[in-house]
GROMACS .gro file of C-alpha atoms in nm:
model
  362
    1ASN     CA    1   2.631  -3.189  -1.147
    2ILE     CA    2   2.504  -2.878  -0.988
    3HIS     CA    3   2.768  -2.572  -0.937
    4VAL     CA    4   2.921  -2.529  -0.570
    5GLN     CA    5   2.793  -2.205  -0.544
    6VAL     CA    6   2.438  -2.248  -0.608
    7THR     CA    7   2.181  -2.229  -0.326
    8GLU     CA    8   1.887  -2.412  -0.261
    9ALA     CA    9   1.670  -2.065  -0.313
   10LEU     CA   10   1.850  -2.054  -0.621
   11LEU     CA   11   1.786  -2.403  -0.731
   12ARG     CA   12   1.426  -2.360  -0.665
   13GLU     CA   13   1.396  -2.041  -0.869
   14VAL     CA   14   1.532  -2.166  -1.155
   15PHE     CA   15   1.316  -2.480  -1.140
   16GLN     CA   16   0.989  -2.261  -1.127
   17SER     CA   17   1.031  -2.167  -1.460
   18ALA     CA   18   0.842  -2.485  -1.535
   19GLY     CA   19   0.624  -2.490  -1.277
   20SER     CA   20   0.483  -2.454  -0.946
   21VAL     CA   21   0.732  -2.609  -0.698
   22ASP     CA   22   0.604  -2.789  -0.394
   23GLY     CA   23   0.967  -2.908  -0.237
   24CYS     CA   24   1.303  -2.842  -0.344
   25LYS     CA   25   1.637  -3.044  -0.152
   26LEU     CA   26   1.993  -2.973  -0.229
   27ILE     CA   27   2.259  -3.209  -0.142
   28ARG     CA   28   2.589  -3.047  -0.093
   29LYS     CA   29   2.956  -3.255  -0.242
   30GLU     CA   30   3.267  -3.087  -0.294
   31LYS     CA   31   3.301  -3.095  -0.652
   32SER     CA   32   2.947  -3.086  -0.748
   33SER     CA   33   2.616  -3.122  -0.584
   34TYR     CA   34   2.244  -3.301  -0.644
   35GLY     CA   35   1.962  -3.212  -0.552
   36PHE     CA   36   1.539  -3.339  -0.533
   37VAL     CA   37   1.240  -3.078  -0.710
   38ASP     CA   38   0.888  -3.187  -0.618
   39TYR     CA   39   0.677  -3.048  -0.853
   40TYR     CA   40   0.264  -3.032  -0.768
   41GLU     CA   41   0.187  -3.152  -1.163
   42ARG     CA   42   0.320  -3.439  -1.330
   43GLY     CA   43   0.315  -3.217  -1.693
   44SER     CA   44   0.564  -2.952  -1.519
   45ALA     CA   45   0.809  -3.202  -1.388
   46ALA     CA   46   0.838  -3.311  -1.770
   47LEU     CA   47   0.862  -2.980  -1.907
   48ALA     CA   48   1.129  -2.911  -1.665
   49ILE     CA   49   1.340  -3.191  -1.781
   50LEU     CA   50   1.312  -3.071  -2.164
   51THR     CA   51   1.363  -2.739  -2.080
   52LEU     CA   52   1.602  -2.714  -1.811
   53ASN     CA   53   1.850  -3.026  -1.877
   54ARG     CA   54   2.182  -2.916  -1.999
   55LYS     CA   55   2.100  -2.528  -1.852
   56GLN     CA   56   2.460  -2.360  -1.758
   57ILE     CA   57   2.414  -2.214  -1.400
   58PHE     CA   58   2.753  -2.028  -1.315
   59GLY     CA   59   2.883  -2.205  -1.659
   60GLN     CA   60   2.808  -2.548  -1.510
   61PRO     CA   61   2.558  -2.774  -1.723
   62ILE     CA   62   2.315  -2.924  -1.476
   63ARG     CA   63   2.171  -3.296  -1.556
   64VAL     CA   64   1.801  -3.347  -1.523
   65ASN     CA   65   1.635  -3.678  -1.498
   66TRP     CA   66   1.345  -3.821  -1.346
   67ALA     CA   67   1.421  -3.941  -1.003
   68TYR     CA   68   1.333  -4.333  -0.962
   69ALA     CA   69   1.358  -4.501  -0.628
   70SER     CA   70   1.456  -4.888  -0.661
   71GLY     CA   71   1.251  -5.083  -0.832
   72GLN     CA   72   1.015  -4.814  -0.925
   73ARG     CA   73   1.007  -4.822  -1.244
   74GLU     CA   74   0.673  -4.919  -1.434
   75ASP     CA   75   0.646  -5.308  -1.540
   76THR     CA   76   0.535  -5.272  -1.923
   77THR     CA   77   0.578  -5.617  -2.014
   78ALA     CA   78   0.215  -5.667  -2.007
   79ASP     CA   79  -0.076  -5.495  -2.147
   80HIS     CA   80   0.066  -5.194  -2.242
   81PHE     CA   81   0.086  -5.043  -2.605
   82HIS     CA   82   0.405  -4.980  -2.781
   83ILE     CA   83   0.515  -4.724  -3.075
   84PHE     CA   84   0.848  -4.699  -3.226
   85VAL     CA   85   1.002  -4.321  -3.227
   86GLY     CA   86   1.279  -4.269  -3.524
   87ASP     CA   87   1.506  -3.978  -3.628
   88LEU     CA   88   1.600  -3.903  -3.263
   89SER     CA   89   1.875  -3.640  -3.201
   90PRO     CA   90   2.184  -3.739  -3.078
   91GLU     CA   91   2.119  -3.578  -2.739
   92VAL     CA   92   1.791  -3.739  -2.705
   93THR     CA   93   1.822  -3.926  -2.380
   94ASP     CA   94   1.570  -4.191  -2.210
   95SER     CA   95   1.440  -3.892  -1.999
   96ALA     CA   96   1.433  -3.644  -2.244
   97LEU     CA   97   1.207  -3.911  -2.515
   98PHE     CA   98   0.985  -3.984  -2.166
   99ALA     CA   99   0.966  -3.621  -2.073
  100PHE     CA  100   0.841  -3.503  -2.436
  101PHE     CA  101   0.564  -3.815  -2.440
  102SER     CA  102   0.444  -3.763  -2.084
  103ALA     CA  103   0.371  -3.412  -2.156
  104TYR     CA  104   0.133  -3.501  -2.454
  105SER     CA  105  -0.008  -3.776  -2.218
  106PRO     CA  106  -0.055  -3.872  -1.871
  107ASN     CA  107  -0.088  -4.254  -1.976
  108CYS     CA  108   0.273  -4.248  -2.113
  109SER     CA  109   0.449  -4.499  -1.913
  110ASP     CA  110   0.771  -4.586  -2.017
  111ALA     CA  111   1.063  -4.417  -2.277
  112ARG     CA  112   1.350  -4.609  -2.397
  113VAL     CA  113   1.612  -4.493  -2.643
  114MET     CA  114   1.832  -4.790  -2.800
  115TRP     CA  115   2.210  -4.723  -2.761
  116ASP     CA  116   2.522  -4.882  -2.938
  117GLN     CA  117   2.718  -5.093  -2.689
  118LYS     CA  118   3.036  -5.057  -2.868
  119THR     CA  119   3.033  -4.637  -2.885
  120GLY     CA  120   2.804  -4.553  -2.636
  121ARG     CA  121   2.604  -4.347  -2.894
  122SER     CA  122   2.226  -4.329  -2.931
  123ARG     CA  123   2.127  -4.515  -3.217
  124GLY     CA  124   1.853  -4.286  -3.339
  125TYR     CA  125   1.516  -4.429  -3.214
  126GLY     CA  126   1.357  -4.593  -2.944
  127PHE     CA  127   1.030  -4.724  -2.771
  128VAL     CA  128   0.751  -4.569  -2.614
  129SER     CA  129   0.499  -4.760  -2.395
  130PHE     CA  130   0.137  -4.666  -2.318
  131ARG     CA  131  -0.083  -4.794  -2.092
  132ASN     CA  132  -0.400  -4.761  -2.338
  133GLN     CA  133  -0.421  -4.802  -2.739
  134GLN     CA  134  -0.589  -4.507  -2.764
  135ASP     CA  135  -0.338  -4.276  -2.625
  136ALA     CA  136  -0.082  -4.452  -2.828
  137GLN     CA  137  -0.246  -4.420  -3.158
  138SER     CA  138  -0.281  -4.045  -3.112
  139ALA     CA  139   0.056  -4.013  -3.007
  140ILE     CA  140   0.120  -4.128  -3.326
  141ASN     CA  141  -0.106  -3.935  -3.526
  142ASP     CA  142  -0.052  -3.596  -3.332
  143LEU     CA  143   0.342  -3.605  -3.231
  144ASN     CA  144   0.452  -3.740  -3.611
  145GLY     CA  145   0.674  -3.516  -3.724
  146GLN     CA  146   0.708  -3.279  -3.456
  147TRP     CA  147   1.029  -3.125  -3.318
  148LEU     CA  148   1.223  -3.306  -3.044
  149GLY     CA  149   1.582  -3.159  -2.971
  150ASN     CA  150   1.733  -3.050  -3.344
  151ARG     CA  151   1.521  -3.309  -3.561
  152GLN     CA  152   1.139  -3.444  -3.666
  153ILE     CA  153   1.041  -3.728  -3.474
  154ARG     CA  154   0.903  -4.024  -3.655
  155CYS     CA  155   0.614  -4.204  -3.497
  156ASN     CA  156   0.478  -4.561  -3.569
  157TRP     CA  157   0.364  -4.860  -3.411
  158ALA     CA  158   0.652  -5.082  -3.287
  159THR     CA  159   0.522  -5.349  -3.499
  160LYS     CA  160   0.312  -5.362  -3.808
  161GLY     CA  161  -0.010  -5.451  -3.548
  162ALA     CA  162  -0.119  -5.256  -3.228
  163ASN     CA  163  -0.067  -5.492  -3.011
  164SER     CA  164   0.107  -5.534  -2.646
  165GLY     CA  165   0.357  -5.698  -2.504
  166GLU     CA  166   0.735  -5.652  -2.445
  167ASP     CA  167   0.845  -5.927  -2.630
  168GLN     CA  168   0.711  -5.738  -2.971
  169LEU     CA  169   1.001  -5.513  -2.875
  170THR     CA  170   1.272  -5.797  -2.807
  171SER     CA  171   1.147  -6.129  -3.018
  172ASP     CA  172   1.266  -6.031  -3.382
  173SER     CA  173   1.553  -5.815  -3.349
  174LYS     CA  174   1.531  -5.821  -3.742
  175SER     CA  175   1.175  -5.688  -3.757
  176ILE     CA  176   1.288  -5.371  -3.549
  177ALA     CA  177   1.588  -5.341  -3.763
  178ASP     CA  178   1.373  -5.345  -4.080
  179VAL     CA  179   1.161  -5.070  -3.911
  180ASN     CA  180   1.447  -4.856  -3.846
  181ASN     CA  181   1.623  -4.903  -4.200
  182ASN     CA  182   1.244  -4.786  -4.330
  183PHE     CA  183   1.247  -4.477  -4.104
  184THR     CA  184   1.665  -4.432  -4.171
  185GLU     CA  185   1.545  -4.432  -4.560
  186ASN     CA  186   1.238  -4.171  -4.515
  187ALA     CA  187   1.472  -3.972  -4.317
  188LYS     CA  188   1.719  -3.947  -4.623
  189GLN     CA  189   1.431  -3.867  -4.843
  190LYS     CA  190   1.309  -3.577  -4.595
  191SER     CA  191   1.643  -3.430  -4.596
  192ASN     CA  192   1.676  -3.376  -4.986
  193GLU     CA  193   1.592  -3.006  -5.125
  194ASP     CA  194   1.198  -3.102  -5.094
  195ALA     CA  195   1.174  -3.099  -4.752
  196PRO     CA  196   1.033  -2.823  -4.528
  197GLU     CA  197   1.370  -2.720  -4.331
  198ASN     CA  198   1.586  -2.724  -4.674
  199ASN     CA  199   1.295  -2.573  -4.913
  200PRO     CA  200   1.300  -2.172  -4.908
  201LEU     CA  201   0.963  -2.248  -5.035
  202TYR     CA  202   0.834  -2.321  -4.671
  203ARG     CA  203   0.750  -1.980  -4.469
  204THR     CA  204   0.489  -2.076  -4.252
  205VAL     CA  205   0.491  -2.230  -3.895
  206TYR     CA  206   0.212  -2.499  -3.768
  207VAL     CA  207   0.136  -2.410  -3.399
  208GLY     CA  208  -0.031  -2.697  -3.192
  209ASN     CA  209  -0.127  -2.756  -2.870
  210LEU     CA  210  -0.303  -2.395  -2.827
  211ALA     CA  211  -0.539  -2.328  -2.546
  212HIS     CA  212  -0.896  -2.260  -2.605
  213GLU     CA  213  -0.883  -1.859  -2.494
  214VAL     CA  214  -0.574  -1.811  -2.722
  215THR     CA  215  -0.707  -1.573  -3.015
  216GLN     CA  216  -0.556  -1.464  -3.321
  217ASP     CA  217  -0.437  -1.141  -3.148
  218VAL     CA  218  -0.274  -1.331  -2.854
  219LEU     CA  219  -0.096  -1.578  -3.114
  220HIS     CA  220   0.044  -1.270  -3.300
  221ARG     CA  221   0.216  -1.097  -2.986
  222PHE     CA  222   0.346  -1.445  -2.883
  223PHE     CA  223   0.535  -1.464  -3.192
  224HIS     CA  224   0.594  -1.106  -3.211
  225ALA     CA  225   0.763  -1.133  -2.870
  226LEU     CA  226   0.981  -1.432  -3.028
  227GLY     CA  227   1.161  -1.156  -3.265
  228ALA     CA  228   1.229  -1.411  -3.534
  229GLY     CA  229   1.125  -1.163  -3.819
  230ALA     CA  230   0.868  -0.983  -3.987
  231ILE     CA  231   0.499  -1.165  -3.980
  232GLU     CA  232   0.277  -1.164  -4.273
  233GLU     CA  233   0.000  -1.361  -4.162
  234VAL     CA  234  -0.146  -1.508  -3.814
  235ARG     CA  235  -0.434  -1.751  -3.829
  236VAL     CA  236  -0.624  -1.956  -3.513
  237GLN     CA  237  -0.827  -2.247  -3.599
  238HIS     CA  238  -1.071  -2.175  -3.329
  239GLY     CA  239  -1.221  -2.467  -3.100
  240LYS     CA  240  -0.938  -2.728  -3.289
  241GLY     CA  241  -0.616  -2.595  -3.079
  242PHE     CA  242  -0.411  -2.532  -3.375
  243GLY     CA  243  -0.291  -2.192  -3.610
  244PHE     CA  244  -0.025  -2.087  -3.839
  245VAL     CA  245   0.243  -1.830  -3.851
  246LYS     CA  246   0.353  -1.725  -4.189
  247TYR     CA  247   0.689  -1.530  -4.229
  248SER     CA  248   0.843  -1.323  -4.479
  249ASN     CA  249   1.124  -1.582  -4.553
  250HIS     CA  250   1.245  -1.937  -4.467
  251ALA     CA  251   1.543  -1.871  -4.248
  252GLU     CA  252   1.270  -1.662  -4.013
  253THR     CA  253   1.024  -1.929  -3.974
  254ALA     CA  254   1.308  -2.159  -3.904
  255LEU     CA  255   1.421  -1.921  -3.634
  256ALA     CA  256   1.100  -1.883  -3.495
  257ILE     CA  257   0.997  -2.276  -3.474
  258GLN     CA  258   1.332  -2.305  -3.251
  259THR     CA  259   1.264  -2.071  -3.050
  260GLY     CA  260   0.862  -2.077  -2.958
  261ASN     CA  261   0.832  -2.453  -2.940
  262GLY     CA  262   0.783  -2.584  -2.614
  263ARG     CA  263   0.730  -2.207  -2.486
  264ILE     CA  264   0.412  -2.179  -2.279
  265LEU     CA  265   0.115  -1.990  -2.403
  266GLY     CA  266  -0.215  -2.000  -2.210
  267GLY     CA  267  -0.095  -2.275  -1.987
  268LYS     CA  268   0.031  -2.506  -2.188
  269PRO     CA  269   0.345  -2.570  -2.399
  270VAL     CA  270   0.299  -2.504  -2.764
  271LYS     CA  271   0.424  -2.707  -3.074
  272CYS     CA  272   0.584  -2.551  -3.339
  273SER     CA  273   0.692  -2.735  -3.687
  274TRP     CA  274   0.679  -2.643  -4.028
  275GLY     CA  275   0.354  -2.613  -4.213
  276ASN     CA  276   0.254  -2.884  -4.445
  277LYS     CA  277   0.215  -2.671  -4.796
  278PRO     CA  278   0.494  -2.411  -4.945
  279THR     CA  279   0.424  -2.084  -5.029
  280PRO     CA  280   0.382  -2.033  -5.405
  281PRO     CA  281   0.671  -1.897  -5.596
  282GLY     CA  282   0.644  -1.521  -5.650
  283THR     CA  283   0.394  -1.481  -5.349
  284THR     CA  284   0.459  -1.141  -5.131
  285SER     CA  285   0.240  -0.969  -4.925
  286ALA     CA  286   0.297  -0.651  -4.671
  287PRO     CA  287   0.455  -0.743  -4.298
  288LEU     CA  288   0.156  -0.682  -4.036
  289PRO     CA  289   0.169  -0.390  -3.831
  290PRO     CA  290   0.306  -0.475  -3.439
  291PRO     CA  291   0.042  -0.593  -3.265
  292ALA     CA  292  -0.147  -0.363  -2.977
  293ALA     CA  293  -0.048  -0.422  -2.640
  294PRO     CA  294  -0.304  -0.595  -2.422
  295GLY     CA  295  -0.577  -0.371  -2.258
  296HIS     CA  296  -0.446  -0.100  -2.511
  297PRO     CA  297  -0.688   0.038  -2.808
  298ALA     CA  298  -0.604  -0.030  -3.154
  299ALA     CA  299  -0.453   0.313  -3.327
  300ALA     CA  300  -0.798   0.295  -3.551
  301ASP     CA  301  -0.992   0.331  -3.223
  302LEU     CA  302  -0.780   0.564  -3.073
  303MET     CA  303  -0.837   0.816  -3.390
  304ALA     CA  304  -1.198   0.765  -3.367
  305TYR     CA  305  -1.238   0.831  -2.992
  306GLN     CA  306  -1.037   1.134  -3.067
  307ARG     CA  307  -1.251   1.259  -3.336
  308ALA     CA  308  -1.541   1.235  -3.126
  309ILE     CA  309  -1.382   1.422  -2.872
  310ALA     CA  310  -1.347   1.685  -3.116
  311MET     CA  311  -1.687   1.721  -3.229
  312SER     CA  312  -1.815   1.716  -2.916
  313LYS     CA  313  -1.598   2.028  -2.837
  314MET     CA  314  -1.743   2.199  -3.138
  315ALA     CA  315  -2.063   2.134  -3.023
  316SER     CA  316  -1.995   2.291  -2.680
  317THR     CA  317  -1.886   2.577  -2.862
  318GLN     CA  318  -2.176   2.593  -3.113
  319ALA     CA  319  -2.428   2.580  -2.777
  320LEU     CA  320  -2.231   2.848  -2.603
  321MET     CA  321  -2.246   3.087  -2.863
  322GLN     CA  322  -2.630   3.058  -2.933
  323ALA     CA  323  -2.698   3.121  -2.578
  324GLN     CA  324  -2.484   3.430  -2.577
  325HIS     CA  325  -2.701   3.592  -2.875
  326LEU     CA  326  -3.013   3.485  -2.687
  327ARG     CA  327  -2.900   3.667  -2.371
  328GLN     CA  328  -2.817   3.990  -2.583
  329ALA     CA  329  -3.156   3.932  -2.785
  330ALA     CA  330  -3.363   3.941  -2.436
  331MET     CA  331  -3.156   4.216  -2.282
  332GLY     CA  332  -3.283   4.432  -2.625
  333MET     CA  333  -3.665   4.404  -2.529
  334GLY     CA  334  -3.892   4.475  -2.270
  335VAL     CA  335  -4.007   4.212  -2.019
  336GLY     CA  336  -4.373   4.187  -2.173
  337ALA     CA  337  -4.233   4.116  -2.494
  338SER     CA  338  -3.958   3.846  -2.402
  339GLN     CA  339  -4.278   3.701  -2.215
  340ALA     CA  340  -4.488   3.737  -2.569
  341MET     CA  341  -4.218   3.567  -2.718
  342TYR     CA  342  -4.195   3.263  -2.495
  343ASP     CA  343  -4.545   3.248  -2.465
  344GLY     CA  344  -4.567   3.223  -2.846
  345THR     CA  345  -4.834   3.508  -2.840
  346PHE     CA  346  -4.644   3.756  -2.978
  347GLN     CA  347  -4.722   3.841  -3.327
  348ASN     CA  348  -4.574   4.179  -3.477
  349VAL     CA  349  -4.224   4.076  -3.542
  350GLY     CA  350  -4.019   4.045  -3.831
  351ALA     CA  351  -3.813   3.792  -3.912
  352SER     CA  352  -3.502   3.848  -3.741
  353GLN     CA  353  -3.691   3.838  -3.413
  354GLN     CA  354  -3.880   3.535  -3.515
  355GLN     CA  355  -3.557   3.365  -3.514
  356GLN     CA  356  -3.470   3.495  -3.161
  357GLN     CA  357  -3.800   3.376  -3.033
  358GLN     CA  358  -3.684   3.029  -3.134
  359LEU     CA  359  -3.358   3.050  -3.012
  360MET     CA  360  -3.541   3.168  -2.671
  361TYR     CA  361  -3.748   2.903  -2.699
  362TYR     CA  362  -3.440   2.633  -2.720
   0.00000   0.00000   0.00000
């Protein structure tokens, strides 16, 4: 669904926002064209599907999906581990679900959204397959409650156990329906007034998937650039890959989560969601000052530097005045007396002359 005015160079430029492009091919049609974009890294392709699907170019929303050759889709019927993903947004497709999980783990082998055959709409849940059990378990632990589209997804094993096999997805439709009903009930409970998205006491953003080099200052600059609101606190758990950013109110926090989730920081897409603890009622704190730009000194460092320069100028002026007094004193005495003062052998001098002797020696 590419607009006819889009050129191959423009298409390449648009998709370079997700990563380094290896190749780009545009196939032109009369009403709308299509194309293929090759990336050097699989993660870049997954990010492109998440961020560029439905992006409007010349007022026409493009559709972005994985390019499959006939029979290319991996067989997940044996030796694969499947997890259930519930509370999906209506706009989440198979490709968007796969892009989300494959960006987390390269061992993600397949993802499918369950559709209602009568209405053609998503049933709000799907299944994701992994090549090993450890990655499937890590995805359940780390991605449960994360944002995909406009909702926080719910992740669990497709069945009560962690056994592999496609037959677990289809052999007992009642089991799947029961799991779906459980997640639906959980979703209803989470949508009440105590849920973070509806509770004004939640003002903290959880930021996950942070690169090792991301510091507190770097994270502060990242969220300040989003312009979501006044930031009161920034914390980074060094070596653990996550941190927290607290805003002055609930609405600003929600905006920061929506605008910051999936953005690249330190070469990795950050994961933004609600913090798990509300701010105690009545807690207020002053907003943090704007962060210093990279490579620029802080205000306190700059003032200290200016004070040092001023003190240096004062010391230079005093040294110059002492030198002038010394020269005047030397001009008022004979050469022999000056030499005696320098040698320390001139004894018959007054208190003022002794001071001049010290100045001359200095």
